[in-house]
Amino acid sequence: MNIKKFKFNKIAFDFKRDKIKWISIGLWASLFIVVIVLFSVFWTTKNVIWTQGNSFSEPVHWGGIESSYGGIAIYPMAMTLGMIVAILFTLYKFWKKGLNVTELSIGIAICIPISLMGASFFGKLNADAPGVNANGVGFWGLFAFWHAGMAIHGGVYGGLLAGLILFYFVGKKSKTSMLVYADAIVPNILLGQAIGRWGNFFNHEVMGAPVKVVARGIDNQWGTIANVNWDAVETHYKFLPNWISRNLMVEAKTEGFLSNGIHFNQGDLVQLSPIFLYESLSLLAAWLIITFIIPNITKWISKKPWKVESGKYNYKLSFSIKQWFMPWIKSTDEVQSSRDIWNLAYFKNIDEKAKEQYLISLELDRKKYLKPKEINKANKLNDYISTKAGVECFAYFFAWNFVRFFLELSRPDDHLFVMYDKPLSLSLILISALIGLIGMVASQYWLPSLIRKNGYLYEKEYFSLN
């Protein structure tokens, strides 16, 4: 028996031909195992049960770090700046994919207000205590996003629901998959979140569990929150500048234990962990991976068009690098970048021979060949490998919730996604992350055989039968 080729349950496997596929399946399986192990280990070892509310004072305000200056509040400014940056990069993604910018402006006008109301609803719900909304507001007061109290999960899922409905109908008119719009828009939310977390810093919020007693409260030698004797205070986060580290210190109002089990007394000055900073940097790194690595990783392992059709293209690595930093410059007949060659050879190219053969097959068995699986097969130009539509969108939900899960473990019970219910909060975040991970796999391998239509734009332009 030839071990390189065999049949099992009428399905033929050619290991030489499908080597890349099996390598990718192995990598996906490894990723799933690593993620599940990390979730399990951290859930049992890093989970800290604590409440910030009446247990600690307002943090130290050192170096002029305040929530507002002359009536100008920093938090809404940071959130607004984050949204502007996210929108600007989304405009770039629309330009790169050849999408209509008017459709984006409609989406912004509809989705952002709904997103803000969703964030306000979940941020104020049970915020003061179980069953007690922020400032005691009633049902309609939960939607008042111009007042303090916002939860990012409510904002994302509210905006997502509105966007799904809107771009489903927009996509039917423009013959563009809803997943294409999602890939162009959703990952850039990470930029808004990363910038917005600095608004939390100026508000002196989104801090993790207490990690060290930096000054004992015996005889009140370290002073008061408003007037700290810094000579009596230890430096815990030596890698952080003082303007960050010192604004993470609070006075203990009760006795308790640090995350490492060390006891602290009432009146001690305690250092909290800077999870706002960890989240900001982690989400920025996730955005870079989703934006620049995930769309290109398949091209790195795929056959190269300039090698498959040698002599047709004038590929130059140095020009490709130059265009990466200056995306507005164009290729010429003398020199071409990998990006422009991929567009010419695959993303904006139609395999006319495959189209002719598909039309012949359609005449023989129209019912069979109008199925998404056959449409997808007919559009696999030269068997090039590409990141499929939807992967980037689902990667956002995986990366965001992956980061949030680990940080949620050290957040106080009165600052959780689901207030005062950490097991439920962690469970929902875990489910969201796993849905994102499964969605990435489904978008790459399963959805192309389930939802493709002729004449629509997905990861590439699919040929039209008109």
C-alpha positions as a Python dict, from the first residue, in 0.01 Angstrom:
ca = {
    (1, 'M'): (0, 0, 0),
    (2, 'N'): (128, 346, -92),
    (3, 'I'): (119, 541, 236),
    (4, 'K'): (142, 872, 54),
    (5, 'K'): (-200, 818, -102),
    (6, 'F'): (-489, 619, 35),
    (7, 'K'): (-870, 617, 56),
    (8, 'F'): (-1074, 622, 374),
    (9, 'N'): (-1454, 613, 363),
    (10, 'K'): (-1444, 709, -7),
    (11, 'I'): (-1247, 1028, 63),
    (12, 'A'): (-908, 1045, -108),
    (13, 'F'): (-612, 1201, 74),
    (14, 'D'): (-295, 1295, -111),
    (15, 'F'): (-41, 1391, 154),
    (16, 'K'): (198, 1545, -94),
    (17, 'R'): (-69, 1762, -254),
    (18, 'D'): (-245, 1849, 72),
    (19, 'K'): (68, 1896, 284),
    (20, 'I'): (-3, 2264, 351),
    (21, 'K'): (-362, 2184, 446),
    (22, 'W'): (-257, 1925, 701),
    (23, 'I'): (11, 2154, 841),
    (24, 'S'): (-249, 2430, 884),
    (25, 'I'): (-492, 2188, 1051),
    (26, 'G'): (-216, 2084, 1291),
    (27, 'L'): (-138, 2447, 1373),
    (28, 'W'): (-506, 2527, 1434),
    (29, 'A'): (-542, 2223, 1660),
    (30, 'S'): (-231, 2328, 1854),
    (31, 'L'): (-369, 2680, 1894),
    (32, 'F'): (-698, 2545, 2030),
    (33, 'I'): (-513, 2327, 2282),
    (34, 'V'): (-286, 2612, 2396),
    (35, 'V'): (-580, 2850, 2437),
    (36, 'I'): (-787, 2602, 2639),
    (37, 'V'): (-488, 2517, 2862),
    (38, 'L'): (-413, 2886, 2924),
    (39, 'F'): (-775, 2961, 3007),
    (40, 'S'): (-789, 2668, 3249),
    (41, 'V'): (-458, 2739, 3423),
    (42, 'F'): (-515, 3113, 3466),
    (43, 'W'): (-876, 3063, 3581),
    (44, 'T'): (-757, 2849, 3871),
    (45, 'T'): (-432, 3033, 3958),
    (46, 'K'): (-481, 3404, 3882),
    (47, 'N'): (-840, 3465, 3982),
    (48, 'V'): (-855, 3730, 4258),
    (49, 'I'): (-1183, 3802, 4439),
    (50, 'W'): (-1191, 4161, 4563),
    (51, 'T'): (-1402, 4477, 4561),
    (52, 'Q'): (-1263, 4823, 4498),
    (53, 'G'): (-1572, 5025, 4605),
    (54, 'N'): (-1557, 5084, 4983),
    (55, 'S'): (-1235, 4885, 5033),
    (56, 'F'): (-997, 5149, 4896),
    (57, 'S'): (-980, 5524, 4858),
    (58, 'E'): (-965, 5724, 4538),
    (59, 'P'): (-615, 5671, 4385),
    (60, 'V'): (-336, 5923, 4427),
    (61, 'H'): (-348, 6209, 4174),
    (62, 'W'): (23, 6266, 4109),
    (63, 'G'): (183, 6486, 3847),
    (64, 'G'): (-135, 6664, 3748),
    (65, 'I'): (-315, 6354, 3620),
    (66, 'E'): (-680, 6456, 3650),
    (67, 'S'): (-1001, 6353, 3479),
    (68, 'S'): (-1062, 6702, 3340),
    (69, 'Y'): (-882, 7029, 3279),
    (70, 'G'): (-1074, 7354, 3271),
    (71, 'G'): (-1400, 7170, 3217),
    (72, 'I'): (-1258, 6958, 2935),
    (73, 'A'): (-1299, 6591, 3027),
    (74, 'I'): (-1019, 6363, 2906),
    (75, 'Y'): (-1220, 6038, 2894),
    (76, 'P'): (-1468, 6145, 2623),
    (77, 'M'): (-1180, 6310, 2436),
    (78, 'A'): (-985, 5982, 2439),
    (79, 'M'): (-1293, 5786, 2329),
    (80, 'T'): (-1360, 6034, 2049),
    (81, 'L'): (-998, 6027, 1936),
    (82, 'G'): (-1008, 5647, 1937),
    (83, 'M'): (-1320, 5645, 1719),
    (84, 'I'): (-1165, 5897, 1477),
    (85, 'V'): (-847, 5691, 1438),
    (86, 'A'): (-1052, 5373, 1390),
    (87, 'I'): (-1268, 5543, 1126),
    (88, 'L'): (-964, 5681, 943),
    (89, 'F'): (-803, 5340, 917),
    (90, 'T'): (-1136, 5191, 813),
    (91, 'L'): (-1143, 5445, 530),
    (92, 'Y'): (-802, 5315, 424),
    (93, 'K'): (-930, 4955, 433),
    (94, 'F'): (-1234, 5055, 223),
    (95, 'W'): (-1001, 5220, -31),
    (96, 'K'): (-774, 4917, -36),
    (97, 'K'): (-1066, 4677, -92),
    (98, 'G'): (-1234, 4907, -346),
    (99, 'L'): (-1546, 4958, -135),
    (100, 'N'): (-1784, 5254, -152),
    (101, 'V'): (-1704, 5511, 117),
    (102, 'T'): (-2066, 5635, 114),
    (103, 'E'): (-2169, 5298, 257),
    (104, 'L'): (-1923, 5349, 544),
    (105, 'S'): (-2065, 5694, 623),
    (106, 'I'): (-2414, 5544, 647),
    (107, 'G'): (-2279, 5274, 876),
    (108, 'I'): (-2111, 5531, 1101),
    (109, 'A'): (-2428, 5739, 1129),
    (110, 'I'): (-2634, 5436, 1232),
    (111, 'C'): (-2397, 5206, 1421),
    (112, 'I'): (-2208, 5449, 1645),
    (113, 'P'): (-2516, 5589, 1828),
    (114, 'I'): (-2651, 5236, 1878),
    (115, 'S'): (-2308, 5126, 1999),
    (116, 'L'): (-2293, 5412, 2250),
    (117, 'M'): (-2640, 5326, 2385),
    (118, 'G'): (-2542, 4958, 2416),
    (119, 'A'): (-2225, 5050, 2603),
    (120, 'S'): (-2422, 5278, 2834),
    (121, 'F'): (-2688, 5014, 2902),
    (122, 'F'): (-2442, 4746, 3015),
    (123, 'G'): (-2214, 4996, 3190),
    (124, 'K'): (-2489, 5132, 3414),
    (125, 'L'): (-2684, 4809, 3470),
    (126, 'N'): (-2628, 4691, 3831),
    (127, 'A'): (-2331, 4928, 3854),
    (128, 'D'): (-2385, 5043, 4215),
    (129, 'A'): (-2493, 4706, 4358),
    (130, 'P'): (-2680, 4393, 4252),
    (131, 'G'): (-3016, 4522, 4126),
    (132, 'V'): (-2912, 4888, 4167),
    (133, 'N'): (-2826, 5076, 3847),
    (134, 'A'): (-2570, 5356, 3834),
    (135, 'N'): (-2702, 5657, 4032),
    (136, 'G'): (-3029, 5468, 4070),
    (137, 'V'): (-3142, 5541, 3712),
    (138, 'G'): (-3445, 5362, 3566),
    (139, 'F'): (-3468, 5163, 3243),
    (140, 'W'): (-3450, 5457, 3001),
    (141, 'G'): (-3170, 5615, 3201),
    (142, 'L'): (-2955, 5314, 3118),
    (143, 'F'): (-2925, 5443, 2759),
    (144, 'A'): (-2797, 5791, 2859),
    (145, 'F'): (-2447, 5751, 2711),
    (146, 'W'): (-2364, 6117, 2781),
    (147, 'H'): (-2346, 6025, 3151),
    (148, 'A'): (-2062, 5825, 3308),
    (149, 'G'): (-2071, 5447, 3299),
    (150, 'M'): (-1987, 5260, 2978),
    (151, 'A'): (-1917, 4890, 2907),
    (152, 'I'): (-1729, 4808, 2589),
    (153, 'H'): (-1900, 4469, 2540),
    (154, 'G'): (-2240, 4635, 2521),
    (155, 'G'): (-2106, 4888, 2273),
    (156, 'V'): (-1943, 4630, 2046),
    (157, 'Y'): (-2238, 4391, 2038),
    (158, 'G'): (-2493, 4671, 1996),
    (159, 'G'): (-2299, 4819, 1704),
    (160, 'L'): (-2237, 4474, 1560),
    (161, 'L'): (-2606, 4387, 1554),
    (162, 'A'): (-2689, 4714, 1379),
    (163, 'G'): (-2402, 4664, 1134),
    (164, 'L'): (-2505, 4309, 1045),
    (165, 'I'): (-2855, 4422, 953),
    (166, 'L'): (-2737, 4731, 763),
    (167, 'F'): (-2456, 4573, 561),
    (168, 'Y'): (-2661, 4265, 479),
    (169, 'F'): (-2891, 4486, 271),
    (170, 'V'): (-2609, 4713, 149),
    (171, 'G'): (-2409, 4407, 42),
    (172, 'K'): (-2701, 4264, -158),
    (173, 'K'): (-2713, 4587, -358),
    (174, 'S'): (-2335, 4620, -409),
    (175, 'K'): (-2281, 4242, -447),
    (176, 'T'): (-2028, 4245, -166),
    (177, 'S'): (-2024, 3989, 113),
    (178, 'M'): (-2115, 4120, 456),
    (179, 'L'): (-1794, 3950, 576),
    (180, 'V'): (-1587, 4184, 356),
    (181, 'Y'): (-1739, 4488, 527),
    (182, 'A'): (-1683, 4322, 866),
    (183, 'D'): (-1314, 4261, 788),
    (184, 'A'): (-1269, 4624, 686),
    (185, 'I'): (-1444, 4770, 993),
    (186, 'V'): (-1448, 4545, 1300),
    (187, 'P'): (-1072, 4488, 1369),
    (188, 'N'): (-1016, 4866, 1381),
    (189, 'I'): (-1231, 4883, 1694),
    (190, 'L'): (-912, 4763, 1866),
    (191, 'L'): (-750, 5098, 1787),
    (192, 'G'): (-1037, 5283, 1952),
    (193, 'Q'): (-1021, 5056, 2255),
    (194, 'A'): (-643, 5090, 2288),
    (195, 'I'): (-662, 5470, 2280),
    (196, 'G'): (-975, 5487, 2494),
    (197, 'R'): (-807, 5300, 2780),
    (198, 'W'): (-589, 5607, 2838),
    (199, 'G'): (-907, 5797, 2917),
    (200, 'N'): (-960, 5541, 3193),
    (201, 'F'): (-612, 5621, 3323),
    (202, 'F'): (-692, 5990, 3355),
    (203, 'N'): (-1015, 5888, 3529),
    (204, 'H'): (-807, 5676, 3768),
    (205, 'E'): (-999, 5359, 3684),
    (206, 'V'): (-960, 5014, 3520),
    (207, 'M'): (-702, 4898, 3771),
    (208, 'G'): (-628, 4544, 3874),
    (209, 'A'): (-593, 4371, 4207),
    (210, 'P'): (-364, 4509, 4482),
    (211, 'V'): (-12, 4373, 4436),
    (212, 'K'): (203, 4535, 4707),
    (213, 'V'): (198, 4747, 5021),
    (214, 'V'): (423, 5038, 4921),
    (215, 'A'): (393, 5218, 5256),
    (216, 'R'): (260, 5101, 5594),
    (217, 'G'): (0, 5314, 5766),
    (218, 'I'): (172, 5298, 6107),
    (219, 'D'): (168, 5651, 6255),
    (220, 'N'): (54, 5766, 5906),
    (221, 'Q'): (417, 5824, 5799),
    (222, 'W'): (335, 5831, 5427),
    (223, 'G'): (87, 6121, 5468),
    (224, 'T'): (-250, 6141, 5294),
    (225, 'I'): (-378, 6064, 4945),
    (226, 'A'): (-378, 6438, 4870),
    (227, 'N'): (-31, 6495, 5020),
    (228, 'V'): (195, 6188, 5001),
    (229, 'N'): (541, 6179, 5158),
    (230, 'W'): (713, 6004, 4868),
    (231, 'D'): (1031, 5945, 5070),
    (232, 'A'): (834, 5692, 5276),
    (233, 'V'): (689, 5512, 4970),
    (234, 'E'): (851, 5218, 4790),
    (235, 'T'): (872, 5199, 4411),
    (236, 'H'): (701, 4883, 4293),
    (237, 'Y'): (674, 4908, 3914),
    (238, 'K'): (1030, 5015, 3840),
    (239, 'F'): (977, 4972, 3465),
    (240, 'L'): (699, 5233, 3466),
    (241, 'P'): (747, 5610, 3481),
    (242, 'N'): (631, 5776, 3802),
    (243, 'W'): (340, 5953, 3630),
    (244, 'I'): (185, 5611, 3571),
    (245, 'S'): (301, 5412, 3872),
    (246, 'R'): (217, 5672, 4137),
    (247, 'N'): (-136, 5720, 4001),
    (248, 'L'): (-209, 5354, 4074),
    (249, 'M'): (-177, 5384, 4453),
    (250, 'V'): (-474, 5375, 4693),
    (251, 'E'): (-528, 5385, 5068),
    (252, 'A'): (-674, 5067, 5220),
    (253, 'K'): (-998, 5138, 5403),
    (254, 'T'): (-1023, 4784, 5539),
    (255, 'E'): (-793, 4493, 5615),
    (256, 'G'): (-737, 4232, 5346),
    (257, 'F'): (-492, 4031, 5140),
    (258, 'L'): (-296, 4108, 4825),
    (259, 'S'): (-316, 3889, 4516),
    (260, 'N'): (1, 3712, 4638),
    (261, 'G'): (-150, 3646, 4983),
    (262, 'I'): (33, 3921, 5172),
    (263, 'H'): (-180, 4089, 5437),
    (264, 'F'): (-247, 4463, 5438),
    (265, 'N'): (-395, 4676, 5717),
    (266, 'Q'): (-633, 4967, 5719),
    (267, 'G'): (-441, 5287, 5640),
    (268, 'D'): (-169, 5118, 5431),
    (269, 'L'): (-80, 5264, 5091),
    (270, 'V'): (-134, 4986, 4837),
    (271, 'Q'): (-25, 4951, 4475),
    (272, 'L'): (-282, 4835, 4220),
    (273, 'S'): (-184, 4669, 3893),
    (274, 'P'): (-209, 4880, 3572),
    (275, 'I'): (-443, 4659, 3371),
    (276, 'F'): (-557, 4961, 3167),
    (277, 'L'): (-198, 4973, 3033),
    (278, 'Y'): (-177, 4598, 2976),
    (279, 'E'): (-505, 4606, 2786),
    (280, 'S'): (-408, 4906, 2575),
    (281, 'L'): (-76, 4755, 2466),
    (282, 'S'): (-222, 4407, 2415),
    (283, 'L'): (-505, 4534, 2197),
    (284, 'L'): (-264, 4742, 1990),
    (285, 'A'): (-48, 4433, 1935),
    (286, 'A'): (-360, 4233, 1842),
    (287, 'W'): (-458, 4499, 1587),
    (288, 'L'): (-113, 4486, 1426),
    (289, 'I'): (-131, 4106, 1399),
    (290, 'I'): (-485, 4104, 1257),
    (291, 'T'): (-417, 4388, 1014),
    (292, 'F'): (-71, 4306, 883),
    (293, 'I'): (0, 3938, 953),
    (294, 'I'): (-326, 3743, 924),
    (295, 'P'): (-417, 3875, 573),
    (296, 'N'): (-65, 3802, 448),
    (297, 'I'): (31, 3478, 621),
    (298, 'T'): (-148, 3267, 358),
    (299, 'K'): (33, 3450, 78),
    (300, 'W'): (364, 3376, 247),
    (301, 'I'): (303, 3001, 233),
    (302, 'S'): (119, 2996, -100),
    (303, 'K'): (262, 2954, -447),
    (304, 'K'): (387, 3289, -574),
    (305, 'P'): (224, 3434, -891),
    (306, 'W'): (560, 3560, -1024),
    (307, 'K'): (690, 3204, -1004),
    (308, 'V'): (375, 3033, -1137),
    (309, 'E'): (363, 3275, -1431),
    (310, 'S'): (734, 3347, -1466),
    (311, 'G'): (820, 3617, -1717),
    (312, 'K'): (482, 3787, -1683),
    (313, 'Y'): (563, 3996, -1374),
    (314, 'N'): (865, 4201, -1268),
    (315, 'Y'): (870, 4136, -893),
    (316, 'K'): (1117, 4327, -676),
    (317, 'L'): (1144, 4280, -299),
    (318, 'S'): (1290, 4625, -229),
    (319, 'F'): (1001, 4795, -409),
    (320, 'S'): (753, 4581, -214),
    (321, 'I'): (907, 4698, 114),
    (322, 'K'): (900, 5060, -4),
    (323, 'Q'): (532, 5033, -99),
    (324, 'W'): (448, 4883, 240),
    (325, 'F'): (563, 5206, 405),
    (326, 'M'): (420, 5425, 125),
    (327, 'P'): (105, 5241, 10),
    (328, 'W'): (6, 5518, -234),
    (329, 'I'): (293, 5453, -477),
    (330, 'K'): (207, 5235, -775),
    (331, 'S'): (387, 4961, -961),
    (332, 'T'): (503, 5010, -1319),
    (333, 'D'): (571, 4770, -1605),
    (334, 'E'): (940, 4773, -1509),
    (335, 'V'): (902, 4707, -1137),
    (336, 'Q'): (613, 4556, -941),
    (337, 'S'): (543, 4489, -575),
    (338, 'S'): (409, 4164, -435),
    (339, 'R'): (85, 4343, -337),
    (340, 'D'): (15, 4467, -689),
    (341, 'I'): (113, 4135, -846),
    (342, 'W'): (-125, 3948, -617),
    (343, 'N'): (-402, 4189, -714),
    (344, 'L'): (-334, 4139, -1086),
    (345, 'A'): (-285, 3764, -1069),
    (346, 'Y'): (-544, 3664, -812),
    (347, 'F'): (-759, 3911, -618),
    (348, 'K'): (-881, 4109, -921),
    (349, 'N'): (-835, 3840, -1182),
    (350, 'I'): (-1084, 3596, -1332),
    (351, 'D'): (-980, 3251, -1449),
    (352, 'E'): (-1154, 3256, -1789),
    (353, 'K'): (-1086, 2887, -1858),
    (354, 'A'): (-1236, 2790, -1522),
    (355, 'K'): (-1534, 3014, -1595),
    (356, 'E'): (-1592, 2850, -1935),
    (357, 'Q'): (-1570, 2504, -1783),
    (358, 'Y'): (-1805, 2608, -1504),
    (359, 'L'): (-2062, 2735, -1758),
    (360, 'I'): (-2046, 2403, -1943),
    (361, 'S'): (-2095, 2215, -1615),
    (362, 'L'): (-2382, 2447, -1528),
    (363, 'E'): (-2565, 2344, -1844),
    (364, 'L'): (-2522, 1977, -1752),
    (365, 'D'): (-2626, 2005, -1388),
    (366, 'R'): (-2747, 2354, -1296),
    (367, 'K'): (-2876, 2252, -951),
    (368, 'K'): (-2540, 2108, -847),
    (369, 'Y'): (-2314, 2378, -988),
    (370, 'L'): (-2507, 2667, -837),
    (371, 'K'): (-2414, 2536, -492),
    (372, 'P'): (-2158, 2745, -298),
    (373, 'K'): (-1908, 2456, -287),
    (374, 'E'): (-1886, 2438, -669),
    (375, 'I'): (-1876, 2818, -700),
    (376, 'N'): (-1586, 2830, -456),
    (377, 'K'): (-1397, 2556, -641),
    (378, 'A'): (-1441, 2728, -977),
    (379, 'N'): (-1291, 3052, -840),
    (380, 'K'): (-976, 2894, -692),
    (381, 'L'): (-742, 3057, -943),
    (382, 'N'): (-421, 2852, -979),
    (383, 'D'): (-490, 2706, -634),
    (384, 'Y'): (-342, 3015, -470),
    (385, 'I'): (-398, 3026, -94),
    (386, 'S'): (-556, 3338, 54),
    (387, 'T'): (-702, 3446, 386),
    (388, 'K'): (-1076, 3413, 338),
    (389, 'A'): (-1337, 3681, 405),
    (390, 'G'): (-1446, 3685, 769),
    (391, 'V'): (-1122, 3565, 928),
    (392, 'E'): (-1010, 3914, 1033),
    (393, 'C'): (-1350, 3998, 1181),
    (394, 'F'): (-1364, 3681, 1391),
    (395, 'A'): (-996, 3728, 1487),
    (396, 'Y'): (-1102, 4055, 1652),
    (397, 'F'): (-1354, 3879, 1876),
    (398, 'F'): (-1102, 3613, 1966),
    (399, 'A'): (-814, 3854, 2041),
    (400, 'W'): (-1023, 4108, 2231),
    (401, 'N'): (-1194, 3851, 2453),
    (402, 'F'): (-872, 3653, 2495),
    (403, 'V'): (-705, 3965, 2640),
    (404, 'R'): (-1013, 4063, 2840),
    (405, 'F'): (-1045, 3718, 2999),
    (406, 'F'): (-701, 3733, 3160),
    (407, 'L'): (-748, 4091, 3279),
    (408, 'E'): (-1098, 4016, 3409),
    (409, 'L'): (-940, 3768, 3651),
    (410, 'S'): (-785, 4052, 3850),
    (411, 'R'): (-1059, 4312, 3812),
    (412, 'P'): (-1274, 4391, 4119),
    (413, 'D'): (-1623, 4246, 4140),
    (414, 'D'): (-1775, 4594, 4105),
    (415, 'H'): (-1595, 4655, 3771),
    (416, 'L'): (-1670, 4335, 3580),
    (417, 'F'): (-1846, 4284, 3247),
    (418, 'V'): (-2133, 4133, 3449),
    (419, 'M'): (-2121, 4325, 3777),
    (420, 'Y'): (-2077, 4119, 4096),
    (421, 'D'): (-2082, 3786, 3912),
    (422, 'K'): (-1728, 3694, 3811),
    (423, 'P'): (-1800, 3329, 3710),
    (424, 'L'): (-2074, 3445, 3472),
    (425, 'S'): (-1862, 3732, 3346),
    (426, 'L'): (-1563, 3506, 3277),
    (427, 'S'): (-1784, 3241, 3119),
    (428, 'L'): (-1942, 3487, 2875),
    (429, 'I'): (-1602, 3630, 2780),
    (430, 'L'): (-1462, 3278, 2736),
    (431, 'I'): (-1754, 3179, 2513),
    (432, 'S'): (-1705, 3497, 2307),
    (433, 'A'): (-1335, 3419, 2260),
    (434, 'L'): (-1404, 3059, 2155),
    (435, 'I'): (-1674, 3175, 1913),
    (436, 'G'): (-1416, 3408, 1761),
    (437, 'L'): (-1160, 3128, 1729),
    (438, 'I'): (-1412, 2884, 1581),
    (439, 'G'): (-1534, 3160, 1348),
    (440, 'M'): (-1179, 3208, 1216),
    (441, 'V'): (-1155, 2840, 1129),
    (442, 'A'): (-1505, 2834, 981),
    (443, 'S'): (-1437, 3141, 766),
    (444, 'Q'): (-1118, 2992, 629),
    (445, 'Y'): (-1235, 2635, 562),
    (446, 'W'): (-1612, 2588, 590),
    (447, 'L'): (-1798, 2908, 496),
    (448, 'P'): (-1654, 2927, 142),
    (449, 'S'): (-1837, 2601, 67),
    (450, 'L'): (-2158, 2718, 235),
    (451, 'I'): (-2234, 3080, 145),
    (452, 'R'): (-2053, 3176, -179),
    (453, 'K'): (-2245, 3333, -470),
    (454, 'N'): (-2140, 3410, -826),
    (455, 'G'): (-2062, 3775, -897),
    (456, 'Y'): (-1995, 3869, -532),
    (457, 'L'): (-1680, 4010, -374),
    (458, 'Y'): (-1534, 3789, -101),
    (459, 'E'): (-1160, 3752, -37),
    (460, 'K'): (-1138, 3801, -415),
    (461, 'E'): (-1378, 3894, -694),
    (462, 'Y'): (-1585, 3592, -794),
    (463, 'F'): (-1679, 3584, -1162),
    (464, 'S'): (-2022, 3697, -1276),
    (465, 'L'): (-2241, 3493, -1509),
    (466, 'N'): (-2399, 3798, -1676),
}
